[in-house]
Coordinates of N, CA and C in Angstrom, one line a residue:
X1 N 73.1 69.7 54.9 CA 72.4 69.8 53.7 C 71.6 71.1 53.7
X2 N 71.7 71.9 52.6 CA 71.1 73.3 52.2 C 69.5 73.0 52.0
X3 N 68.9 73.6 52.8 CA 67.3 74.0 52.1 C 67.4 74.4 50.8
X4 N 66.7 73.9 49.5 CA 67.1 74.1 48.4 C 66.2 75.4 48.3
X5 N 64.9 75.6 48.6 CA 63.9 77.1 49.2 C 64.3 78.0 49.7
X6 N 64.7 79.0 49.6 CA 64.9 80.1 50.4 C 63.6 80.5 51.0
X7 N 62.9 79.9 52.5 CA 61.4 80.0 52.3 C 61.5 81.4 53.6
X8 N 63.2 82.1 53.7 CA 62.8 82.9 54.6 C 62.5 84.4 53.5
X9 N 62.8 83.8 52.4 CA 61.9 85.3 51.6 C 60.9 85.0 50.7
X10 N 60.4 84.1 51.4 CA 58.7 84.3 51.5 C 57.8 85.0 51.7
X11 N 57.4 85.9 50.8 CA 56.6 87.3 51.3 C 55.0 86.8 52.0
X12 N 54.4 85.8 51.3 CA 53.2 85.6 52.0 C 52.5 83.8 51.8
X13 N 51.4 83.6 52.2 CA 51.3 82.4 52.6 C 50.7 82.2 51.2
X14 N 49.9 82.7 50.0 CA 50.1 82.4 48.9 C 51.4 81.7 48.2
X15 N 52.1 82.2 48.4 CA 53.9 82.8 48.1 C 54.2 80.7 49.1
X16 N 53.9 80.8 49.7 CA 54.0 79.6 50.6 C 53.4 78.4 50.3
X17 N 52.3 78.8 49.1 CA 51.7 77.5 48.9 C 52.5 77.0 47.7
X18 N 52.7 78.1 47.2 CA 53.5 78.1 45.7 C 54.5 77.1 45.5
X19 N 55.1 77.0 46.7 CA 56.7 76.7 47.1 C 56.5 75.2 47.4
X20 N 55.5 75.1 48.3 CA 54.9 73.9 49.1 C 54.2 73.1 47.7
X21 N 53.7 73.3 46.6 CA 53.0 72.6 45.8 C 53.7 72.0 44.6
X22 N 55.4 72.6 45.3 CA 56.3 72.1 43.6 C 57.4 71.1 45.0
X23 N 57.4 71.5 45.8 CA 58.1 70.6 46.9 C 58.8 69.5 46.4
X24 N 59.8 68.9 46.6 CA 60.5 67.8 45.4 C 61.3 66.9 46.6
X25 N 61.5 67.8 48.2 CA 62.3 67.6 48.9 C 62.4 66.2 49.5
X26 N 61.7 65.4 49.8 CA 61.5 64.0 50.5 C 60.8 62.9 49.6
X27 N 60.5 62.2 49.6 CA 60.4 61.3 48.6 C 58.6 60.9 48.3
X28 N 57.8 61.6 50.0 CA 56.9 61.6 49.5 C 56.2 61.6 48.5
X29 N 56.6 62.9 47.9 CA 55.7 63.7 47.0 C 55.5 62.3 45.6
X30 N 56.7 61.8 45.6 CA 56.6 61.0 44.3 C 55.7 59.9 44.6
X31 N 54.6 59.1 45.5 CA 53.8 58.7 46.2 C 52.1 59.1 46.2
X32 N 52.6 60.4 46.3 CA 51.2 61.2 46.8 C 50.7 61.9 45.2
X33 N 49.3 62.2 45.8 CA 48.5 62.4 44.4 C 48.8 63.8 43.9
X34 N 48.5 64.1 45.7 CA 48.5 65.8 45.4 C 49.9 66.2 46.5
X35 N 49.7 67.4 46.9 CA 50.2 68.1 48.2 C 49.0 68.8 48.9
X36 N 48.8 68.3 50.5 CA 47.5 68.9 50.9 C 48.0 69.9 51.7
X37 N 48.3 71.3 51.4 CA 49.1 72.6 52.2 C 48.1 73.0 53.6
X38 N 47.1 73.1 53.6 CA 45.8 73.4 54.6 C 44.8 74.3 54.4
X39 N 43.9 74.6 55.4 CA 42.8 76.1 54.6 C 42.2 76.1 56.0
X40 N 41.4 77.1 55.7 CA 40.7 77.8 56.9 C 41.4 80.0 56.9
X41 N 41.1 79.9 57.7 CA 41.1 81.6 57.9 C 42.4 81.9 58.0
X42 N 43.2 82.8 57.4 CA 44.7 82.9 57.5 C 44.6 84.2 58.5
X43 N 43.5 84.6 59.0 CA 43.8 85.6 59.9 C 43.3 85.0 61.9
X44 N 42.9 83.9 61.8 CA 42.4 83.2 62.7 C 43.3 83.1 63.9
X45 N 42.8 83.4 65.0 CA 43.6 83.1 66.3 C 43.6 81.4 66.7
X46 N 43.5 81.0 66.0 CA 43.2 79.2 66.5 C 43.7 78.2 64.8
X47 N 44.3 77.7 65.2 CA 45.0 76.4 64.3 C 45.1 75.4 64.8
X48 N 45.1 74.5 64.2 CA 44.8 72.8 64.6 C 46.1 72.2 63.5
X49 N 46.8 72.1 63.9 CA 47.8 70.7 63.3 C 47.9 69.6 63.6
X50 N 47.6 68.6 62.7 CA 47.6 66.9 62.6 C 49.2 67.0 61.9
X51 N 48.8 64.8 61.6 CA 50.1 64.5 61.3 C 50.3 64.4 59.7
X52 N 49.3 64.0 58.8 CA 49.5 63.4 58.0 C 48.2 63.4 57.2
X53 N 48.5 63.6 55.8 CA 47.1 63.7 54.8 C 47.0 61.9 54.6
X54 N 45.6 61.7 54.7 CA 45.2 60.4 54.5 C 44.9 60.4 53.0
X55 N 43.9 59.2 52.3 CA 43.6 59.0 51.2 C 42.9 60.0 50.7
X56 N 41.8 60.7 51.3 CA 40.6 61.3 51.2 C 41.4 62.6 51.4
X57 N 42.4 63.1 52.1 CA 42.5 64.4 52.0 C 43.4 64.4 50.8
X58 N 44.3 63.4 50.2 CA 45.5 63.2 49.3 C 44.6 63.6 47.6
X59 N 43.5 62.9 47.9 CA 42.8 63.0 46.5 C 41.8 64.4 46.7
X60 N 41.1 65.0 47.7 CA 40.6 66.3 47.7 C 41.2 67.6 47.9
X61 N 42.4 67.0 48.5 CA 43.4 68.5 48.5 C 43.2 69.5 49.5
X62 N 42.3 68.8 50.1 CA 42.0 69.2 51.8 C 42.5 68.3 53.5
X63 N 42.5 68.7 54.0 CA 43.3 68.7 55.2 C 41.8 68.1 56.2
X64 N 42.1 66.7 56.8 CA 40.7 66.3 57.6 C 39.4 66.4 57.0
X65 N 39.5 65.7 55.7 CA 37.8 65.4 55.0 C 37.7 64.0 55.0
X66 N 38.4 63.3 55.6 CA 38.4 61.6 55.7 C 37.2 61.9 56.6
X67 N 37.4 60.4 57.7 CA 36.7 59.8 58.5 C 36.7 60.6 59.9
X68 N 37.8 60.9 60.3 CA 38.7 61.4 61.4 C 38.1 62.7 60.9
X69 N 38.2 63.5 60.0 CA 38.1 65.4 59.6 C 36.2 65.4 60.0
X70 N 35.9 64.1 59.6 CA 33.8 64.3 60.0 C 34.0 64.4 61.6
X71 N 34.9 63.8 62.4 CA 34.7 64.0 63.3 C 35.4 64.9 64.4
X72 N 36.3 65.4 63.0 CA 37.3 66.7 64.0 C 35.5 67.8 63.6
X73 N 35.4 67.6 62.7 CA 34.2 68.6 62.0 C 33.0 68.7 63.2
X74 N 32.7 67.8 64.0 CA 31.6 67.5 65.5 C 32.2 67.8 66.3
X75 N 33.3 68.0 66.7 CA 34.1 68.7 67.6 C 34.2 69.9 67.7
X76 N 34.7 70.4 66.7 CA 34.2 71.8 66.5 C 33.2 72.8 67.0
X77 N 32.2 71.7 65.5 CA 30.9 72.6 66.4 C 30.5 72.5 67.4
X78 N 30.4 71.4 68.0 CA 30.3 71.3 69.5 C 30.6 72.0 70.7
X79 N 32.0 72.3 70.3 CA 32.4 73.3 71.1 C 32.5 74.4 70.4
X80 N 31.8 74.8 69.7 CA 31.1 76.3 69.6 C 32.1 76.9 68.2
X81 N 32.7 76.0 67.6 CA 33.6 77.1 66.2 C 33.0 76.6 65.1
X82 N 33.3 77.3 63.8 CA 33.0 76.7 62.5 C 34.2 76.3 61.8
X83 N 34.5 75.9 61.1 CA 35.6 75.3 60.3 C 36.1 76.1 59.9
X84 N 35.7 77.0 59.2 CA 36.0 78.2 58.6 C 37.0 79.4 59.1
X85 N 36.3 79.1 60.3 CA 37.2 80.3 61.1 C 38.1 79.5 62.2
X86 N 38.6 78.6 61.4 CA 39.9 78.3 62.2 C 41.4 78.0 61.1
X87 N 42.5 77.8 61.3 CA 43.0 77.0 60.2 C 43.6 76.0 60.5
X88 N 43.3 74.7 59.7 CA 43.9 73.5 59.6 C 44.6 72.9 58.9
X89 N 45.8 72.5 59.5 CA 47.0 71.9 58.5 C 47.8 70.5 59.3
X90 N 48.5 69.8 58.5 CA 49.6 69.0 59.1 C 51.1 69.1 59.0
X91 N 52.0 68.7 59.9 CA 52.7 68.5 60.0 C 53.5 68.0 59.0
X92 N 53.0 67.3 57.9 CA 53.8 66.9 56.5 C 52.2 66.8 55.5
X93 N 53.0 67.0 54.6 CA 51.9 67.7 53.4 C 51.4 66.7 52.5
X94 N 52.3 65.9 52.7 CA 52.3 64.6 51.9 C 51.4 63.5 52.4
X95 N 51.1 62.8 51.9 CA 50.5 61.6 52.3 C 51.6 60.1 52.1
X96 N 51.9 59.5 53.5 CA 52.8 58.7 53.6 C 51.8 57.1 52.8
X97 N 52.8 56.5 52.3 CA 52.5 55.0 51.5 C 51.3 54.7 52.7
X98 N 50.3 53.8 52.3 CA 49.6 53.1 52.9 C 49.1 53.8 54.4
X99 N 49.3 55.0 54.7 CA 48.8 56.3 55.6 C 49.9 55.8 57.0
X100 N 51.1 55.0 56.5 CA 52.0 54.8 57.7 C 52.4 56.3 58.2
X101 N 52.9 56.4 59.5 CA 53.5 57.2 60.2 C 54.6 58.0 59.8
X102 N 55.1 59.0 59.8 CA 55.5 59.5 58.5 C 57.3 59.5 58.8
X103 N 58.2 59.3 58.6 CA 59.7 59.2 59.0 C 60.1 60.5 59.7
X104 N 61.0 60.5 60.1 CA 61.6 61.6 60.9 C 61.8 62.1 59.8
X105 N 62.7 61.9 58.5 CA 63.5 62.9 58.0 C 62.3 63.4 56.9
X106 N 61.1 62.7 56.5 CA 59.8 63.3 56.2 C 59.6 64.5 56.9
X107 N 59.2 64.1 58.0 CA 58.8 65.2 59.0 C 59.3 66.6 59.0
X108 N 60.8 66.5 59.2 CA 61.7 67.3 59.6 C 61.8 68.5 57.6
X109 N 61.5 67.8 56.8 CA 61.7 68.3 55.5 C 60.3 68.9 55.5
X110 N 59.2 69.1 55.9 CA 57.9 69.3 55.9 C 57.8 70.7 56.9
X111 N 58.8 70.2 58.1 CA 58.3 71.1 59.0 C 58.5 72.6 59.0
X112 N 59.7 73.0 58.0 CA 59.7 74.1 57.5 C 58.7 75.2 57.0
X113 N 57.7 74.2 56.0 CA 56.7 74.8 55.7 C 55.9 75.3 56.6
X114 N 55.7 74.2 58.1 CA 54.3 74.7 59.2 C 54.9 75.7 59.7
X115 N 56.4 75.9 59.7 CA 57.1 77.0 60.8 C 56.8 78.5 60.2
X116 N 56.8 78.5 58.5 CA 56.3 79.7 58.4 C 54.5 80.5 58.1
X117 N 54.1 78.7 57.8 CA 52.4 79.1 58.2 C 51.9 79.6 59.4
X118 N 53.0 79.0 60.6 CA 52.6 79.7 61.6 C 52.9 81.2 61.8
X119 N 53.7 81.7 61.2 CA 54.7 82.7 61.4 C 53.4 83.6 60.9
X120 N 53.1 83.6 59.2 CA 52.3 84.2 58.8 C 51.0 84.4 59.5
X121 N 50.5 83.5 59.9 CA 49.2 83.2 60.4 C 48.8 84.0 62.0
X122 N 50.2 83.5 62.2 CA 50.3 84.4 63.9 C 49.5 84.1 64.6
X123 N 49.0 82.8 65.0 CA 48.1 82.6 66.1 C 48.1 82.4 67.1
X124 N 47.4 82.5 68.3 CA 47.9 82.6 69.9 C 47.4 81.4 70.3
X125 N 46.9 80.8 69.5 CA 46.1 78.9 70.2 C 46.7 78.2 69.4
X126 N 47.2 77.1 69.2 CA 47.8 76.2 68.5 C 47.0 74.8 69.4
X127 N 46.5 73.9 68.5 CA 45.8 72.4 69.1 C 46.6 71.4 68.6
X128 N 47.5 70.7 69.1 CA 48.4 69.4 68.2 C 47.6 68.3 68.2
X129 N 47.2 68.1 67.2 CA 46.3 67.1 66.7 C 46.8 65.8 66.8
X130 N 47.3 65.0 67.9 CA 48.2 63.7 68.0 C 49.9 64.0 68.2
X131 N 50.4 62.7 67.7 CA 51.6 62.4 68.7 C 52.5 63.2 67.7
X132 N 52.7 63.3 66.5 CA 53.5 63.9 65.9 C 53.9 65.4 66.3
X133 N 52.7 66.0 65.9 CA 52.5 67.6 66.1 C 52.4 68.0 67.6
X134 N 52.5 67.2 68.6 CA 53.0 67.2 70.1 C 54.9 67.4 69.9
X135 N 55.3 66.2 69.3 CA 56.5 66.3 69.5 C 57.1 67.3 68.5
X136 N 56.9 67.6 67.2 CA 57.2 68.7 67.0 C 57.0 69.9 67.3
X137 N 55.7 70.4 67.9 CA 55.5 71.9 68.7 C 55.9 72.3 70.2
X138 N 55.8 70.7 70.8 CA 55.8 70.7 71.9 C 57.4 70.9 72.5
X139 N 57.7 69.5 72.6 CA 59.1 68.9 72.8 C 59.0 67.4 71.7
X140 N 60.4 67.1 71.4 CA 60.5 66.0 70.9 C 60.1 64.7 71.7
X141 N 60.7 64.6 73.1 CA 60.3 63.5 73.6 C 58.7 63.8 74.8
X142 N 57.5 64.6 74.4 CA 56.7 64.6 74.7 C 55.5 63.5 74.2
X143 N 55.2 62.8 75.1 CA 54.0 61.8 74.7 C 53.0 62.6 74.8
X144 N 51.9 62.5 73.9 CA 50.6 63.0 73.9 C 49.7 62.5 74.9
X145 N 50.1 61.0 75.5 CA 49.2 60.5 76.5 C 49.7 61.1 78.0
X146 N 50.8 61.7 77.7 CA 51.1 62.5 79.1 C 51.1 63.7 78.9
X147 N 50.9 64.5 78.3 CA 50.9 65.6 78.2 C 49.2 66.4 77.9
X148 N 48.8 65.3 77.1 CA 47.4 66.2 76.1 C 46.2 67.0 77.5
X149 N 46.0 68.0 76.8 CA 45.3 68.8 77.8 C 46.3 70.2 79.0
X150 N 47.2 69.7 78.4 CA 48.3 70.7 79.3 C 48.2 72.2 78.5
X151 N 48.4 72.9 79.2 CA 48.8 74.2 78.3 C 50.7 74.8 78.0
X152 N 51.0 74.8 76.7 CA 52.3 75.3 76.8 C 52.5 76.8 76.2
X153 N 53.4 77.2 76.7 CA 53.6 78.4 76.3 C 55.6 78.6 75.3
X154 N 54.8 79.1 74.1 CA 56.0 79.2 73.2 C 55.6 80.5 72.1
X155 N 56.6 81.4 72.2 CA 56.7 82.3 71.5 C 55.3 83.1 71.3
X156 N 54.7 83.4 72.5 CA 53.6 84.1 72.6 C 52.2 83.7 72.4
X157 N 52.7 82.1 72.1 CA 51.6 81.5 71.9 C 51.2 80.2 73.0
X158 N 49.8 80.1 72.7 CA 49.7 78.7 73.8 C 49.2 77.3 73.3
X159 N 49.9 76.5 73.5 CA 49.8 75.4 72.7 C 49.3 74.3 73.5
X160 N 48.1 73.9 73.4 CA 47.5 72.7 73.8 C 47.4 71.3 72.9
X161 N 48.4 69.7 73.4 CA 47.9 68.6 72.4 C 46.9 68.2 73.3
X162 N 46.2 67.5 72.1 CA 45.2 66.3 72.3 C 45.3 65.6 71.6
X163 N 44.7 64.3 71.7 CA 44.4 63.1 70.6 C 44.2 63.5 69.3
X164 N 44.1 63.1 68.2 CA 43.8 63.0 67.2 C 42.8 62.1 67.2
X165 N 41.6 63.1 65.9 CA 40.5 62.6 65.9 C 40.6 60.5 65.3
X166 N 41.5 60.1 64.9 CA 41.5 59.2 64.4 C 41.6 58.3 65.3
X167 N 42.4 58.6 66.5 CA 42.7 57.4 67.7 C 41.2 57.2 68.5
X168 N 40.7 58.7 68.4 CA 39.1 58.0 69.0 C 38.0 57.7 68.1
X169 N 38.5 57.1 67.1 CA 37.7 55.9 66.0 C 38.1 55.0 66.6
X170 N 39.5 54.6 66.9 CA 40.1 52.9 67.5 C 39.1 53.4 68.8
X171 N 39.2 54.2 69.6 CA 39.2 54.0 70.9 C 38.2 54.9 71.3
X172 N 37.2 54.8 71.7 CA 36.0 55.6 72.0 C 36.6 56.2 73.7
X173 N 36.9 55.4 74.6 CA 37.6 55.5 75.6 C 38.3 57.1 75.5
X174 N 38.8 57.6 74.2 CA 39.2 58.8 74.2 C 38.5 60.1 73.9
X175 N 37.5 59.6 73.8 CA 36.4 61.1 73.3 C 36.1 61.9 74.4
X176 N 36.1 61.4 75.9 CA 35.9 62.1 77.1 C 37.0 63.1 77.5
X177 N 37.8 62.8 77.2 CA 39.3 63.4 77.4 C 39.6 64.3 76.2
X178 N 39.3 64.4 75.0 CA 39.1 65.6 74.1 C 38.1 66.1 74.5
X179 N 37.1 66.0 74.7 CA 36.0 66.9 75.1 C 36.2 67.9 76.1
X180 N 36.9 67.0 77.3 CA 37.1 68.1 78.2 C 38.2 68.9 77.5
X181 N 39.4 69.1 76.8 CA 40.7 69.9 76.4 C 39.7 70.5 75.6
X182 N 39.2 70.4 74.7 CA 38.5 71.1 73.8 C 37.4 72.0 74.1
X183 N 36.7 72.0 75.8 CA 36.4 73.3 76.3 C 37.3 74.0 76.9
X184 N 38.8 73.4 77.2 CA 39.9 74.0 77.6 C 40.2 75.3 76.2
X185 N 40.5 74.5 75.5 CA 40.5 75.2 74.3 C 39.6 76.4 73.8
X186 N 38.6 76.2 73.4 CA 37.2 77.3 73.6 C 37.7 77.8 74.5
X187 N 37.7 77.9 75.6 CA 37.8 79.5 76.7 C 39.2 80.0 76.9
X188 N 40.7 79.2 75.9 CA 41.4 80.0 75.9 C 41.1 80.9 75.0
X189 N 40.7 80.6 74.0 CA 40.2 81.1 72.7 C 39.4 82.3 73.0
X190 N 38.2 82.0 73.5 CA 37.5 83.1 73.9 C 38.0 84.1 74.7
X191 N 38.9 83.9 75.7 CA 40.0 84.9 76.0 C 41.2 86.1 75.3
X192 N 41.4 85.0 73.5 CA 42.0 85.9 72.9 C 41.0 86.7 71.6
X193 N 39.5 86.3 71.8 CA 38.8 87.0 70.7 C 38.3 88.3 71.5
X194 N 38.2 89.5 70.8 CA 37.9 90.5 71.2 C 36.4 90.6 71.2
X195 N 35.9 91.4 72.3 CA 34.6 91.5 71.7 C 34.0 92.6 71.4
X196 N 32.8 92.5 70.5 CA 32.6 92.7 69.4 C 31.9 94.4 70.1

């Protein structure tokens, strides 16, 4: 099956939203309210990819303003960044029926879009925000509960998963284990910002 986009003459991530906001490709879109593409700093050494726009991000058109994004938002600052100067996006742009898990061939029709946000964006930290964005950055058959906190290395960049803010709503049990990756994180980070 042909990409109906030619998204490799894409000149820039404007150019990318453009593309991404008429998207027709999976069945989502006919579902969803909006398309939530992502935001934050397009020149940022640090990006955070989740799986999936929930209700609150489907109707604001932002990327983690639910329940889960208050608490990626404490994370953050906690460990020392502002929202602003990072960028945040997911893995499918869409918001899946009833915020189910999103299909492979969803996925895989979406993933085009994050391959050239990353491209553009060119960041040297990558955080997989849960099990999706593990197995697509990582490896396909990577679990996030065996792997999260690891460092990988891909195409110049270093890619650490961890949980998703949403699983430590179910499970408090998980907030100790992001906490520690997430000063793992901060000091790779701070390794690739220059100083001033």
């Amino acid at each position: 099956m042909e990409w109906p986009i030619q998204l490799d003459r894409v000149k820039n991530m404007e150019q990318l939203k453009d593309y991404c906001l008429q998207c027709r490709w999976c069945s989502l879109r006919s579902g969803a309210a909006n398309v939530v593409f992502g935001e934050g700093d397009s020149q940022t050494k640090l990006m955070l990819v989740g799986e999936a726009p929930g209700a609150e991000e489907d109707r604001l058109q932002r990327p983690f303003v639910g329940e889960a994004g208050k608490l990626l938002d404490k994370i953050l600052t906690a460990s020392g960044f502002r929202r602003e100067e990072v960028y945040i996006t997911n893995v499918v742009k869409c918001r899946p029926p009833h915020n189910r898990t999103p299909q492979k061939e969803e996925a895989d029709s979406c993933f085009v879009y994050l391959i050239r946000q990353i491209e553009f964006i060119h960041p040297s930290l990558i955080v997989c925000l849960g099990a999706l964005a593990t197995k697509y950055l990582v490896h396909p058959e990577a679990r996030v509960t065996e792997v999260r906190g690891d460092v990988f290395h891909k195409g110049g960049m270093r890619i650490v998963p961890t949980y998703h803010p949403a699983a430590l709503l179910r499970d408090a049990g998980k907030k100790k284990p992001v906490w520690s990756d997430f000063q793992k994180i901060r000091d790779l980070y701070l390794e690739e910002k220059p100083t001033p």
